[in-house]
Coordinates of C-alpha atoms in Angstrom, one line a residue:
M1 CA 10.3 21.5 -9.8
K2 CA 6.8 20.0 -9.7
K3 CA 5.6 19.2 -6.2
L4 CA 3.3 16.3 -5.5
T5 CA 1.7 16.4 -2.0
I6 CA 0.5 13.2 -0.4
L7 CA -1.2 13.0 3.0
L8 CA 0.0 10.2 5.2
A9 CA -3.7 9.4 5.7
V10 CA -3.9 8.3 2.1
L11 CA -0.9 6.0 2.6
L12 CA -2.4 4.5 5.8
A13 CA -5.7 3.9 3.9
L14 CA -3.9 1.3 1.9
S15 CA -3.2 -0.7 5.0
A16 CA -4.6 -4.2 4.9
F17 CA -5.0 -3.9 8.7
A18 CA -7.4 -1.0 8.3
V19 CA -9.4 -2.9 5.7
S20 CA -9.6 -6.1 7.9
M21 CA -10.6 -4.1 11.0
A22 CA -13.4 -2.4 9.0
E23 CA -14.7 -5.8 7.8
E24 CA -14.6 -7.3 11.3
T25 CA -16.5 -4.4 12.9
A26 CA -19.2 -4.2 10.2
D27 CA -22.6 -5.8 10.7
P28 CA -22.4 -9.3 9.1
G29 CA -26.0 -8.9 7.9
S30 CA -25.4 -5.5 6.2
E31 CA -24.7 -5.0 2.6
W32 CA -22.3 -2.1 3.4
L33 CA -18.6 -2.7 2.7
Y34 CA -17.1 -0.2 5.1
E35 CA -17.3 0.2 8.8
E36 CA -18.6 3.8 8.7
D37 CA -21.6 2.6 6.6
A38 CA -22.5 0.1 9.3
N39 CA -22.8 2.7 12.0
I40 CA -26.3 3.2 13.4
G41 CA -27.9 6.6 12.9
E42 CA -25.5 7.7 10.1
D43 CA -26.7 10.6 8.1
W44 CA -26.9 9.3 4.5
A45 CA -26.7 12.7 2.8
E46 CA -23.5 13.5 4.7
A47 CA -22.0 10.1 3.8
T48 CA -22.9 10.7 0.1
D49 CA -21.2 14.1 0.2
E50 CA -18.1 12.6 1.8
D51 CA -17.9 9.9 -0.8
A52 CA -18.2 12.5 -3.6
E53 CA -15.3 14.5 -2.1
D54 CA -13.2 11.4 -1.8
S55 CA -13.9 10.6 -5.4
L56 CA -12.8 14.1 -6.5
E57 CA -9.6 13.8 -4.4
E58 CA -8.8 10.5 -6.1
D59 CA -9.3 12.1 -9.5
D60 CA -6.8 14.8 -8.6
I61 CA -4.0 12.2 -8.0
S62 CA -1.4 12.3 -10.8
E63 CA 0.0 9.2 -12.5
D64 CA 3.2 9.7 -10.6
E65 CA 1.3 9.7 -7.3
A66 CA -0.9 6.8 -8.3
F67 CA 2.1 4.6 -9.3
F68 CA 4.0 5.5 -6.2
L69 CA 1.1 4.7 -3.9
S70 CA 0.5 1.4 -5.6
A71 CA 4.2 0.5 -5.3
L72 CA 4.1 1.5 -1.6
E73 CA 1.2 -0.8 -1.0
V74 CA 2.8 -3.7 -2.8
Y75 CA 6.1 -3.2 -0.9
G76 CA 4.1 -3.0 2.3
W77 CA 2.8 -6.6 1.8
F78 CA 6.3 -7.7 2.7
E79 CA 6.9 -5.2 5.5
A80 CA 4.1 -3.7 7.6
Q81 CA 0.8 -4.6 5.9
P82 CA 0.7 -8.2 4.6
L83 CA -2.1 -9.5 2.5
D84 CA -5.3 -10.5 4.3
V85 CA -5.7 -14.2 5.1
D86 CA -8.5 -16.6 5.9
P87 CA -8.0 -17.6 9.5
E88 CA -10.0 -20.8 8.8
K89 CA -7.5 -22.1 6.2
S90 CA -4.2 -22.8 7.9
S91 CA -1.1 -24.5 6.6
P92 CA -0.4 -28.1 7.7
D93 CA 1.8 -26.9 10.5
G94 CA -0.8 -24.3 11.6
K95 CA 1.7 -21.4 11.3
K96 CA 0.5 -19.8 8.1
F97 CA -2.9 -19.0 6.6
Q98 CA -4.2 -18.8 3.0
V99 CA -4.3 -15.4 1.3
L100 CA -7.8 -14.2 0.7
D101 CA -7.2 -12.2 -2.5
E102 CA -8.0 -14.5 -5.4
R103 CA -6.0 -12.4 -7.8
L104 CA -2.9 -13.1 -5.7
N105 CA -3.5 -16.6 -4.5
T106 CA -0.3 -18.1 -6.1
L107 CA 3.4 -17.2 -6.1
R108 CA 3.2 -16.7 -9.8
A109 CA 0.5 -14.1 -9.5
L110 CA 2.3 -12.4 -6.6
D111 CA 5.6 -12.4 -8.6
A112 CA 3.9 -10.8 -11.6
E113 CA 2.3 -8.0 -9.4
V114 CA 5.6 -7.2 -7.6
R115 CA 7.5 -7.0 -10.9
T116 CA 4.9 -4.6 -12.3
Y117 CA 6.4 -1.9 -9.9
F118 CA 9.9 -3.0 -9.1
S119 CA 13.1 -4.0 -10.8
D120 CA 14.3 -7.6 -10.7
S121 CA 16.8 -6.8 -7.9
I122 CA 14.1 -5.3 -5.6
A123 CA 11.5 -7.9 -6.6
N124 CA 13.8 -10.8 -6.0
K125 CA 14.7 -9.4 -2.5
L126 CA 11.0 -9.2 -1.6
L127 CA 10.0 -12.5 -3.1
D128 CA 12.9 -14.4 -1.6
S129 CA 12.2 -13.0 1.9
G130 CA 10.1 -16.1 2.8
I131 CA 7.1 -14.0 3.8
Y132 CA 4.8 -15.9 1.4
E133 CA 4.8 -19.6 0.5
E134 CA 2.8 -21.6 -2.0
I135 CA 1.2 -24.8 -0.5
D136 CA -0.8 -27.1 -2.7
G137 CA -1.3 -24.4 -5.3
Y138 CA -2.3 -21.6 -2.9
L139 CA -0.5 -18.7 -1.4
Y140 CA 0.0 -18.7 2.4
T141 CA 1.7 -16.3 4.9
G142 CA 2.2 -16.1 8.6
A143 CA 3.1 -12.4 8.6
Q144 CA 1.2 -10.0 10.8
D145 CA 0.5 -6.3 10.6
R146 CA 3.3 -4.2 12.1
F147 CA 2.5 -1.0 14.1
I148 CA 2.9 2.2 12.1
D149 CA 4.1 5.2 14.1
E150 CA 1.2 7.5 14.9
G151 CA 3.6 10.4 15.1
L152 CA 4.2 10.3 11.3
G153 CA 2.8 13.5 9.7
E154 CA 2.4 14.5 6.1
T155 CA 4.6 13.4 3.2
E156 CA 5.6 15.5 0.3
L157 CA 6.9 13.8 -2.9
N158 CA 9.0 16.0 -5.2
I159 CA 10.1 15.2 -8.7
D160 CA 13.8 16.2 -8.7
S161 CA 14.5 15.2 -12.3
R162 CA 12.8 13.6 -15.2
S163 CA 14.2 12.2 -18.5
D164 CA 12.9 9.8 -21.2
D165 CA 14.1 6.8 -19.1
K166 CA 14.6 7.9 -15.5
I167 CA 12.7 9.8 -12.8
T168 CA 14.2 10.8 -9.5
Y169 CA 11.9 11.7 -6.5
T170 CA 12.6 13.0 -3.1
L171 CA 10.0 12.2 -0.4
T172 CA 10.0 14.3 2.8
L173 CA 8.4 12.7 5.8
T174 CA 7.6 14.8 8.8
T175 CA 7.1 13.7 12.4
V176 CA 4.6 15.5 14.6
D177 CA 3.8 15.7 18.3
E178 CA 0.5 15.1 20.0
A179 CA -0.5 18.7 19.2
G180 CA 0.3 18.2 15.5
N181 CA 3.4 20.3 15.5
V182 CA 6.2 19.2 13.2
T183 CA 9.2 18.0 15.3
A184 CA 11.4 16.5 12.6
A185 CA 11.7 15.8 8.9
E186 CA 13.5 13.1 7.0
E187 CA 14.2 12.7 3.3
F188 CA 14.2 9.6 1.1
T189 CA 15.3 9.3 -2.5
F190 CA 13.3 7.1 -5.0
V191 CA 14.4 6.2 -8.5
R192 CA 12.1 5.0 -11.3
E193 CA 13.5 3.8 -14.6
K194 CA 12.2 2.5 -17.9
I195 CA 13.3 -1.1 -18.2
D196 CA 12.5 -3.0 -21.4
G197 CA 9.8 -0.4 -22.1
A198 CA 8.2 -0.5 -18.6
W199 CA 8.6 2.0 -15.8
K200 CA 9.8 0.4 -12.5
F201 CA 11.3 1.5 -9.3
T202 CA 15.0 0.7 -9.1
Q203 CA 15.5 2.4 -5.7
F204 CA 12.7 2.3 -3.1
P205 CA 13.4 2.9 0.5
Y206 CA 10.4 1.8 2.6
F207 CA 9.7 4.4 5.2
L208 CA 6.5 3.3 7.1

């Protein structure tokens, strides 16, 4: 059985909340994109080395891991980590705000992205949740980031079985105490199937 190990830190890095916080704390006059690049007195050589290490780590991610992480991010848009919005562009009732990502600024675009990773049954459940609404041709949402338990530890994704049209994964999620000691572990089963020639998740329990 092939094991695919994913650190929870990688999963949290996908959080829209983390991205928005970095953008808010960065110097508005700076050309740097990330918060750490805006810090005064940062050692450039050290930052370059870290970026290189991150790039190598990303290159080591398999297709299974990459697809899983992308699907987790998309599912998270409807659970804990909604798409970023423009606080200056509210809906007529003032309860929702326009989505910033121009690639996903309509329901049609969002629908297509969700169905890239999920079967119709899962996609319909997410899209019919009412989290997002199209107003005057633009996508809006009033959803806010949900707290993710800081006690979550590492996750390990195992391929249990693989055939020409179906892959079954088991993900083990650990919980740790303040000292970093594992206190519990929980397993989740994910199923990915080939539907009309495209691989999509038909079972995807969201665990964050």
